[in-house]
Amino acid sequence: MQTRTVLRATLAASTALALAACGGRGSGADDSDDGEAAAEGGGEESITLTIGHSQAATVPMNQGAERFKELVDEGSDGRITVEVYPAEELGSEPEMMEGLTMGNVRIAIVATAVAADTCPELGVYALPYILEGEGDRDQYANLQELTGSDWNAGIVEACAEDTGYRVIDNAWWYGNRNLTTAGTEVGEPGDMSGLVIRTPPADLHTMAIQDFGAEAVPMPFSEVYSALDTGVIDGQENPISTIYQNALYEVQDNLTLTRHMTQNQTVLMDEEFFSGLSEEDQELILTSIRDAGEFQSDLQLTTNEEELELLREEGMNVVTPDIEPFRAATEASVDEHLSGLDMSRDQITELQN
């Protein structure tokens, strides 16, 4: 309880500073009354929605958030105002989730593996090789099939009931996570034996790397470039866009397209706030976030293709391995995890085909 109180206080302070730096834009902390009034007044009162994410203002994720802003403004005739805060201006992804319950944040776009720390069933999307398809676009189509299913609707309702978080979309595509290394070229799992590989600090992120035989070292991303440059770690894993946008090609020689984990983003709201909105406003938000997500995902898929070629131009040795040995190395861990969620691989495969 003490830790949670400290985190709340820290987030509130950091949010206030961020908003001051942004010219005093409203945080949404005082908008709960507006939401209640909107519900009671048939959606006639004005509402301010803050939406935050961790990516830079120049990337497709932020463009998607801006598209959501435009759609909501148009659909509500300006009655609902959306304020977009990129680059962790409202805190880290876990802090933004905490902010939803405090009212400092109204909408948070977070990695699904992060959301799964609170809503474990969402973690199925972050399991190694769970999404099928020959390429990223095929996988994105299957992601849409899964997230549009009654099965996913059950996950959404369970998350809202059990945790107080309302998933308003979980099909925002970011990309497959791939491995980079310095001196060692990786072509099969056995090549990773003894390597020290950085992962984000979440169990689902470490699963595949450990199954491949490497030592997974959770580390904040802000420390990764320096740790690679000094040789503290041998490599890391991330989607193509993260690798390129952060110039990791300057400190890594090899990029192995392991595609071991698909990263889709989950968009969350506070269930109490969402349920207090009018049905018309709820539908507008849900429709707009889906449309914005499709817009963002298409941009991201194209960006990933372009940035892979740019990494080659920067001199990275791009390795396209046989995926099957990597997939086989993770099968036992994936099946065990699914069993713990009362799910099966066959069930998820059937929903994709």
Short mmCIF file of N, CA and C in Angstrom, two decimals, residues 51-185:
data_model
loop_
_atom_site.label_atom_id
_atom_site.label_comp_id
_atom_site.label_asym_id
_atom_site.label_seq_id
_atom_site.Cartn_x
_atom_site.Cartn_y
_atom_site.Cartn_z
N ILE A 51 -4.56 11.78 -23.91
CA ILE A 51 -4.08 10.49 -24.40
C ILE A 51 -2.56 10.52 -24.42
N GLY A 52 -1.95 9.54 -23.76
CA GLY A 52 -0.50 9.51 -23.64
C GLY A 52 0.09 8.22 -24.17
N HIS A 53 1.34 8.30 -24.63
CA HIS A 53 2.08 7.12 -25.06
C HIS A 53 3.56 7.37 -24.89
N SER A 54 4.39 6.37 -25.19
CA SER A 54 5.82 6.44 -24.87
C SER A 54 6.69 6.78 -26.08
N GLN A 55 6.11 6.84 -27.28
CA GLN A 55 6.90 7.02 -28.48
C GLN A 55 7.08 8.50 -28.83
N ALA A 56 8.05 8.77 -29.71
CA ALA A 56 8.34 10.15 -30.13
C ALA A 56 7.18 10.75 -30.91
N ALA A 57 7.16 12.07 -30.98
CA ALA A 57 6.07 12.78 -31.65
C ALA A 57 6.09 12.59 -33.17
N THR A 58 7.21 12.10 -33.70
CA THR A 58 7.36 11.99 -35.16
C THR A 58 6.96 10.63 -35.73
N VAL A 59 6.63 9.66 -34.88
CA VAL A 59 6.44 8.28 -35.35
C VAL A 59 4.95 7.98 -35.56
N PRO A 60 4.64 6.86 -36.26
CA PRO A 60 3.24 6.53 -36.57
C PRO A 60 2.32 6.45 -35.36
N MET A 61 2.82 6.00 -34.21
CA MET A 61 1.95 5.91 -33.03
C MET A 61 1.38 7.27 -32.67
N ASN A 62 2.20 8.29 -32.72
CA ASN A 62 1.70 9.62 -32.40
C ASN A 62 0.78 10.13 -33.50
N GLN A 63 1.10 9.78 -34.75
CA GLN A 63 0.21 10.16 -35.84
C GLN A 63 -1.16 9.51 -35.69
N GLY A 64 -1.16 8.29 -35.17
CA GLY A 64 -2.43 7.63 -34.89
C GLY A 64 -3.21 8.33 -33.80
N ALA A 65 -2.49 8.76 -32.75
CA ALA A 65 -3.15 9.49 -31.66
C ALA A 65 -3.73 10.81 -32.17
N GLU A 66 -2.99 11.47 -33.06
CA GLU A 66 -3.48 12.72 -33.63
C GLU A 66 -4.69 12.48 -34.53
N ARG A 67 -4.69 11.35 -35.26
CA ARG A 67 -5.85 11.02 -36.07
C ARG A 67 -7.08 10.78 -35.18
N PHE A 68 -6.89 10.10 -34.06
CA PHE A 68 -7.97 9.91 -33.10
C PHE A 68 -8.53 11.26 -32.65
N LYS A 69 -7.64 12.18 -32.36
CA LYS A 69 -8.05 13.53 -31.95
C LYS A 69 -8.93 14.16 -33.01
N GLU A 70 -8.52 14.07 -34.28
CA GLU A 70 -9.29 14.66 -35.37
C GLU A 70 -10.66 14.01 -35.50
N LEU A 71 -10.71 12.69 -35.42
CA LEU A 71 -11.97 11.97 -35.59
C LEU A 71 -12.96 12.30 -34.46
N VAL A 72 -12.46 12.38 -33.23
CA VAL A 72 -13.33 12.69 -32.10
C VAL A 72 -13.82 14.13 -32.18
N ASP A 73 -12.94 15.02 -32.56
CA ASP A 73 -13.33 16.43 -32.69
C ASP A 73 -14.43 16.57 -33.74
N GLU A 74 -14.23 15.90 -34.88
CA GLU A 74 -15.22 15.95 -35.95
C GLU A 74 -16.53 15.29 -35.54
N GLY A 75 -16.44 14.13 -34.91
CA GLY A 75 -17.63 13.37 -34.55
C GLY A 75 -18.45 14.00 -33.45
N SER A 76 -17.80 14.84 -32.62
CA SER A 76 -18.51 15.49 -31.51
C SER A 76 -18.78 16.96 -31.78
N ASP A 77 -18.46 17.43 -32.99
CA ASP A 77 -18.60 18.85 -33.33
C ASP A 77 -17.83 19.73 -32.36
N GLY A 78 -16.65 19.23 -31.94
CA GLY A 78 -15.79 20.02 -31.08
C GLY A 78 -16.12 19.96 -29.61
N ARG A 79 -17.16 19.22 -29.24
CA ARG A 79 -17.55 19.14 -27.82
C ARG A 79 -16.54 18.34 -27.00
N ILE A 80 -15.92 17.33 -27.61
CA ILE A 80 -14.91 16.53 -26.93
C ILE A 80 -13.54 16.94 -27.44
N THR A 81 -12.70 17.40 -26.54
CA THR A 81 -11.34 17.83 -26.87
C THR A 81 -10.36 16.72 -26.50
N VAL A 82 -9.47 16.39 -27.42
CA VAL A 82 -8.43 15.38 -27.15
C VAL A 82 -7.07 16.07 -27.14
N GLU A 83 -6.31 15.84 -26.09
CA GLU A 83 -4.95 16.38 -25.97
C GLU A 83 -3.96 15.22 -26.01
N VAL A 84 -3.01 15.29 -26.91
CA VAL A 84 -2.06 14.20 -27.15
C VAL A 84 -0.72 14.52 -26.48
N TYR A 85 -0.23 13.56 -25.68
CA TYR A 85 1.05 13.70 -24.99
C TYR A 85 1.97 12.54 -25.35
N PRO A 86 2.92 12.75 -26.26
CA PRO A 86 3.84 11.67 -26.65
C PRO A 86 5.04 11.58 -25.70
N ALA A 87 5.93 10.64 -26.01
CA ALA A 87 7.27 10.57 -25.42
C ALA A 87 7.28 10.55 -23.89
N GLU A 88 6.34 9.82 -23.29
CA GLU A 88 6.27 9.68 -21.83
C GLU A 88 6.11 11.02 -21.10
N GLU A 89 5.47 12.00 -21.75
CA GLU A 89 5.23 13.27 -21.08
C GLU A 89 4.32 13.08 -19.86
N LEU A 90 3.50 12.05 -19.88
CA LEU A 90 2.63 11.75 -18.74
C LEU A 90 3.17 10.62 -17.88
N GLY A 91 4.45 10.25 -18.11
CA GLY A 91 5.06 9.18 -17.33
C GLY A 91 5.32 7.95 -18.17
N SER A 92 5.98 6.97 -17.56
CA SER A 92 6.23 5.69 -18.22
C SER A 92 4.90 4.97 -18.45
N GLU A 93 4.94 3.87 -19.19
CA GLU A 93 3.70 3.15 -19.47
C GLU A 93 3.02 2.66 -18.19
N PRO A 94 3.73 2.04 -17.23
CA PRO A 94 3.06 1.67 -15.97
C PRO A 94 2.52 2.88 -15.22
N GLU A 95 3.24 4.00 -15.27
CA GLU A 95 2.76 5.21 -14.59
C GLU A 95 1.52 5.76 -15.26
N MET A 96 1.47 5.69 -16.59
CA MET A 96 0.26 6.14 -17.28
C MET A 96 -0.94 5.27 -16.92
N MET A 97 -0.71 3.97 -16.78
CA MET A 97 -1.81 3.10 -16.35
C MET A 97 -2.28 3.49 -14.96
N GLU A 98 -1.36 3.79 -14.09
CA GLU A 98 -1.74 4.26 -12.75
C GLU A 98 -2.49 5.58 -12.85
N GLY A 99 -2.05 6.42 -13.79
CA GLY A 99 -2.71 7.71 -13.98
C GLY A 99 -4.15 7.61 -14.43
N LEU A 100 -4.49 6.52 -15.11
CA LEU A 100 -5.88 6.32 -15.51
C LEU A 100 -6.80 6.26 -14.30
N THR A 101 -6.37 5.60 -13.26
CA THR A 101 -7.20 5.46 -12.06
C THR A 101 -7.26 6.76 -11.26
N MET A 102 -6.26 7.64 -11.47
CA MET A 102 -6.22 8.91 -10.75
C MET A 102 -6.92 10.03 -11.50
N GLY A 103 -7.13 9.83 -12.81
CA GLY A 103 -7.73 10.88 -13.62
C GLY A 103 -6.73 11.81 -14.25
N ASN A 104 -5.42 11.61 -14.02
CA ASN A 104 -4.39 12.42 -14.67
C ASN A 104 -4.27 12.08 -16.15
N VAL A 105 -4.65 10.85 -16.50
CA VAL A 105 -4.60 10.35 -17.87
C VAL A 105 -5.98 9.76 -18.16
N ARG A 106 -6.49 10.04 -19.34
CA ARG A 106 -7.79 9.46 -19.71
C ARG A 106 -7.63 8.26 -20.64
N ILE A 107 -6.62 8.28 -21.50
CA ILE A 107 -6.36 7.18 -22.42
C ILE A 107 -4.86 6.92 -22.45
N ALA A 108 -4.46 5.67 -22.31
CA ALA A 108 -3.04 5.30 -22.33
C ALA A 108 -2.81 4.24 -23.40
N ILE A 109 -1.80 4.47 -24.24
CA ILE A 109 -1.40 3.48 -25.24
C ILE A 109 -0.13 2.82 -24.72
N VAL A 110 -0.21 1.53 -24.41
CA VAL A 110 0.92 0.83 -23.79
C VAL A 110 1.19 -0.48 -24.52
N ALA A 111 2.41 -0.98 -24.38
CA ALA A 111 2.73 -2.29 -24.93
C ALA A 111 1.86 -3.34 -24.26
N THR A 112 1.40 -4.31 -25.04
CA THR A 112 0.52 -5.34 -24.50
C THR A 112 1.18 -6.12 -23.37
N ALA A 113 2.49 -6.36 -23.47
CA ALA A 113 3.19 -7.07 -22.40
C ALA A 113 3.14 -6.29 -21.09
N VAL A 114 3.11 -4.97 -21.17
CA VAL A 114 2.99 -4.14 -19.96
C VAL A 114 1.58 -4.24 -19.41
N ALA A 115 0.58 -4.15 -20.29
CA ALA A 115 -0.81 -4.28 -19.84
C ALA A 115 -1.06 -5.65 -19.22
N ALA A 116 -0.34 -6.67 -19.73
CA ALA A 116 -0.53 -8.04 -19.24
C ALA A 116 -0.06 -8.23 -17.81
N ASP A 117 0.79 -7.33 -17.32
CA ASP A 117 1.18 -7.41 -15.91
C ASP A 117 -0.02 -7.21 -15.00
N THR A 118 -1.03 -6.49 -15.51
CA THR A 118 -2.26 -6.25 -14.74
C THR A 118 -3.40 -7.12 -15.23
N CYS A 119 -3.52 -7.28 -16.54
CA CYS A 119 -4.56 -8.13 -17.15
C CYS A 119 -3.86 -9.31 -17.82
N PRO A 120 -3.61 -10.40 -17.09
CA PRO A 120 -2.77 -11.49 -17.61
C PRO A 120 -3.25 -12.10 -18.93
N GLU A 121 -4.57 -12.14 -19.15
CA GLU A 121 -5.08 -12.75 -20.37
C GLU A 121 -4.62 -12.01 -21.62
N LEU A 122 -4.36 -10.71 -21.50
CA LEU A 122 -3.86 -9.96 -22.65
C LEU A 122 -2.49 -10.45 -23.09
N GLY A 123 -1.77 -11.10 -22.19
CA GLY A 123 -0.41 -11.55 -22.49
C GLY A 123 -0.33 -12.57 -23.59
N VAL A 124 -1.45 -13.20 -23.93
CA VAL A 124 -1.42 -14.19 -25.01
C VAL A 124 -0.91 -13.57 -26.30
N TYR A 125 -1.20 -12.29 -26.51
CA TYR A 125 -0.77 -11.61 -27.73
C TYR A 125 0.75 -11.39 -27.79
N ALA A 126 1.39 -11.43 -26.64
CA ALA A 126 2.83 -11.18 -26.57
C ALA A 126 3.65 -12.46 -26.50
N LEU A 127 3.00 -13.61 -26.59
CA LEU A 127 3.74 -14.87 -26.53
C LEU A 127 4.54 -15.10 -27.81
N PRO A 128 5.69 -15.76 -27.72
CA PRO A 128 6.50 -16.02 -28.92
C PRO A 128 5.73 -16.78 -29.99
N TYR A 129 5.78 -16.24 -31.18
CA TYR A 129 5.25 -16.90 -32.39
C TYR A 129 3.78 -17.26 -32.30
N ILE A 130 3.02 -16.50 -31.53
CA ILE A 130 1.60 -16.83 -31.37
C ILE A 130 0.79 -16.34 -32.57
N LEU A 131 1.23 -15.25 -33.19
CA LEU A 131 0.54 -14.75 -34.38
C LEU A 131 1.11 -15.42 -35.62
N GLU A 132 0.24 -15.98 -36.43
CA GLU A 132 0.67 -16.68 -37.63
C GLU A 132 0.68 -15.74 -38.82
N GLY A 133 1.40 -16.16 -39.87
CA GLY A 133 1.46 -15.36 -41.09
C GLY A 133 2.85 -15.37 -41.67
N GLU A 134 2.92 -15.29 -42.99
CA GLU A 134 4.21 -15.31 -43.69
C GLU A 134 5.00 -14.03 -43.49
N GLY A 135 4.33 -12.95 -43.32
CA GLY A 135 5.00 -11.66 -43.13
C GLY A 135 4.20 -10.80 -42.18
N ASP A 136 4.70 -9.58 -41.94
CA ASP A 136 4.06 -8.70 -40.96
C ASP A 136 2.63 -8.35 -41.34
N ARG A 137 2.37 -8.15 -42.62
CA ARG A 137 1.02 -7.76 -43.03
C ARG A 137 0.03 -8.92 -42.84
N ASP A 138 0.48 -10.13 -43.10
CA ASP A 138 -0.37 -11.30 -42.81
C ASP A 138 -0.64 -11.41 -41.32
N GLN A 139 0.39 -11.17 -40.51
CA GLN A 139 0.23 -11.25 -39.07
C GLN A 139 -0.72 -10.16 -38.56
N TYR A 140 -0.62 -8.98 -39.14
CA TYR A 140 -1.52 -7.90 -38.72
C TYR A 140 -2.96 -8.26 -39.04
N ALA A 141 -3.19 -8.87 -40.20
CA ALA A 141 -4.55 -9.32 -40.55
C ALA A 141 -5.06 -10.33 -39.53
N ASN A 142 -4.18 -11.22 -39.09
CA ASN A 142 -4.58 -12.20 -38.08
C ASN A 142 -4.80 -11.55 -36.71
N LEU A 143 -4.01 -10.54 -36.41
CA LEU A 143 -4.22 -9.79 -35.17
C LEU A 143 -5.61 -9.16 -35.17
N GLN A 144 -6.02 -8.62 -36.31
CA GLN A 144 -7.35 -8.03 -36.40
C GLN A 144 -8.44 -9.09 -36.23
N GLU A 145 -8.19 -10.28 -36.79
CA GLU A 145 -9.15 -11.37 -36.61
C GLU A 145 -9.32 -11.72 -35.13
N LEU A 146 -8.20 -11.80 -34.43
CA LEU A 146 -8.24 -12.15 -33.01
C LEU A 146 -8.92 -11.07 -32.19
N THR A 147 -8.50 -9.82 -32.38
CA THR A 147 -9.03 -8.74 -31.55
C THR A 147 -10.48 -8.41 -31.88
N GLY A 148 -10.95 -8.83 -33.06
CA GLY A 148 -12.34 -8.61 -33.42
C GLY A 148 -13.26 -9.76 -33.05
N SER A 149 -12.73 -10.75 -32.35
CA SER A 149 -13.49 -11.96 -32.05
C SER A 149 -14.23 -11.86 -30.71
N ASP A 150 -15.22 -12.76 -30.54
CA ASP A 150 -15.90 -12.86 -29.24
C ASP A 150 -14.93 -13.30 -28.15
N TRP A 151 -13.95 -14.09 -28.52
CA TRP A 151 -12.93 -14.53 -27.57
C TRP A 151 -12.19 -13.33 -26.98
N ASN A 152 -11.81 -12.37 -27.83
CA ASN A 152 -11.13 -11.18 -27.33
C ASN A 152 -12.09 -10.32 -26.52
N ALA A 153 -13.37 -10.27 -26.94
CA ALA A 153 -14.35 -9.49 -26.17
C ALA A 153 -14.46 -10.02 -24.74
N GLY A 154 -14.33 -11.33 -24.58
CA GLY A 154 -14.35 -11.91 -23.23
C GLY A 154 -13.15 -11.46 -22.41
N ILE A 155 -12.00 -11.39 -23.05
CA ILE A 155 -10.80 -10.91 -22.37
C ILE A 155 -10.98 -9.45 -21.94
N VAL A 156 -11.54 -8.65 -22.82
CA VAL A 156 -11.77 -7.23 -22.53
C VAL A 156 -12.69 -7.06 -21.33
N GLU A 157 -13.79 -7.81 -21.31
CA GLU A 157 -14.74 -7.67 -20.21
C GLU A 157 -14.15 -8.18 -18.90
N ALA A 158 -13.37 -9.25 -18.96
CA ALA A 158 -12.73 -9.77 -17.75
C ALA A 158 -11.73 -8.76 -17.19
N CYS A 159 -11.00 -8.11 -18.08
CA CYS A 159 -10.03 -7.09 -17.64
C CYS A 159 -10.75 -5.94 -16.96
N ALA A 160 -11.85 -5.48 -17.55
CA ALA A 160 -12.60 -4.37 -16.96
C ALA A 160 -13.15 -4.74 -15.59
N GLU A 161 -13.71 -5.94 -15.49
CA GLU A 161 -14.32 -6.37 -14.23
C GLU A 161 -13.28 -6.62 -13.14
N ASP A 162 -12.16 -7.23 -13.51
CA ASP A 162 -11.17 -7.64 -12.52
C ASP A 162 -10.21 -6.53 -12.12
N THR A 163 -9.94 -5.60 -13.03
CA THR A 163 -8.88 -4.61 -12.78
C THR A 163 -9.34 -3.17 -12.85
N GLY A 164 -10.49 -2.90 -13.46
CA GLY A 164 -10.93 -1.52 -13.61
C GLY A 164 -10.36 -0.84 -14.83
N TYR A 165 -9.70 -1.58 -15.71
CA TYR A 165 -9.17 -1.02 -16.95
C TYR A 165 -10.03 -1.48 -18.12
N ARG A 166 -10.48 -0.54 -18.93
CA ARG A 166 -11.26 -0.84 -20.12
C ARG A 166 -10.35 -0.81 -21.36
N VAL A 167 -10.20 -1.95 -22.01
CA VAL A 167 -9.45 -2.03 -23.26
C VAL A 167 -10.36 -1.51 -24.37
N ILE A 168 -10.00 -0.38 -24.98
CA ILE A 168 -10.83 0.15 -26.06
C ILE A 168 -10.29 -0.25 -27.43
N ASP A 169 -9.07 -0.75 -27.48
CA ASP A 169 -8.52 -1.35 -28.70
C ASP A 169 -7.22 -2.04 -28.32
N ASN A 170 -6.92 -3.16 -28.97
CA ASN A 170 -5.61 -3.79 -28.76
C ASN A 170 -5.06 -4.35 -30.06
N ALA A 171 -5.31 -3.59 -31.15
CA ALA A 171 -4.81 -4.01 -32.46
C ALA A 171 -3.90 -2.95 -33.09
N TRP A 172 -3.32 -2.06 -32.29
CA TRP A 172 -2.37 -1.09 -32.84
C TRP A 172 -1.04 -1.81 -33.07
N TRP A 173 -0.64 -1.92 -34.31
CA TRP A 173 0.56 -2.67 -34.68
C TRP A 173 1.82 -1.84 -34.44
N TYR A 174 2.84 -2.47 -33.85
CA TYR A 174 4.16 -1.82 -33.75
C TYR A 174 5.21 -2.62 -34.49
N GLY A 175 5.21 -3.94 -34.34
CA GLY A 175 6.13 -4.74 -35.14
C GLY A 175 6.68 -5.94 -34.40
N ASN A 176 7.27 -6.86 -35.17
CA ASN A 176 7.94 -8.01 -34.56
C ASN A 176 9.24 -7.58 -33.91
N ARG A 177 9.54 -8.19 -32.78
CA ARG A 177 10.80 -7.92 -32.10
C ARG A 177 11.88 -8.83 -32.69
N ASN A 178 13.04 -8.24 -32.94
CA ASN A 178 14.15 -8.95 -33.56
C ASN A 178 15.42 -8.72 -32.76
N LEU A 179 16.39 -9.59 -32.98
CA LEU A 179 17.62 -9.61 -32.20
C LEU A 179 18.74 -8.83 -32.88
N THR A 180 19.48 -8.02 -32.11
CA THR A 180 20.72 -7.43 -32.61
C THR A 180 21.88 -7.85 -31.72
N THR A 181 23.04 -8.02 -32.33
CA THR A 181 24.26 -8.40 -31.59
C THR A 181 25.44 -7.62 -32.13
N ALA A 182 26.51 -7.63 -31.36
CA ALA A 182 27.73 -6.93 -31.78
C ALA A 182 28.61 -7.88 -32.60
N GLY A 183 29.43 -8.68 -31.96
CA GLY A 183 30.38 -9.50 -32.70
C GLY A 183 29.83 -10.81 -33.23
N THR A 184 28.87 -11.38 -32.52
CA THR A 184 28.38 -12.72 -32.85
C THR A 184 27.20 -12.64 -33.81
N GLU A 185 27.33 -13.30 -34.96
CA GLU A 185 26.19 -13.40 -35.88
C GLU A 185 25.34 -14.59 -35.47
#
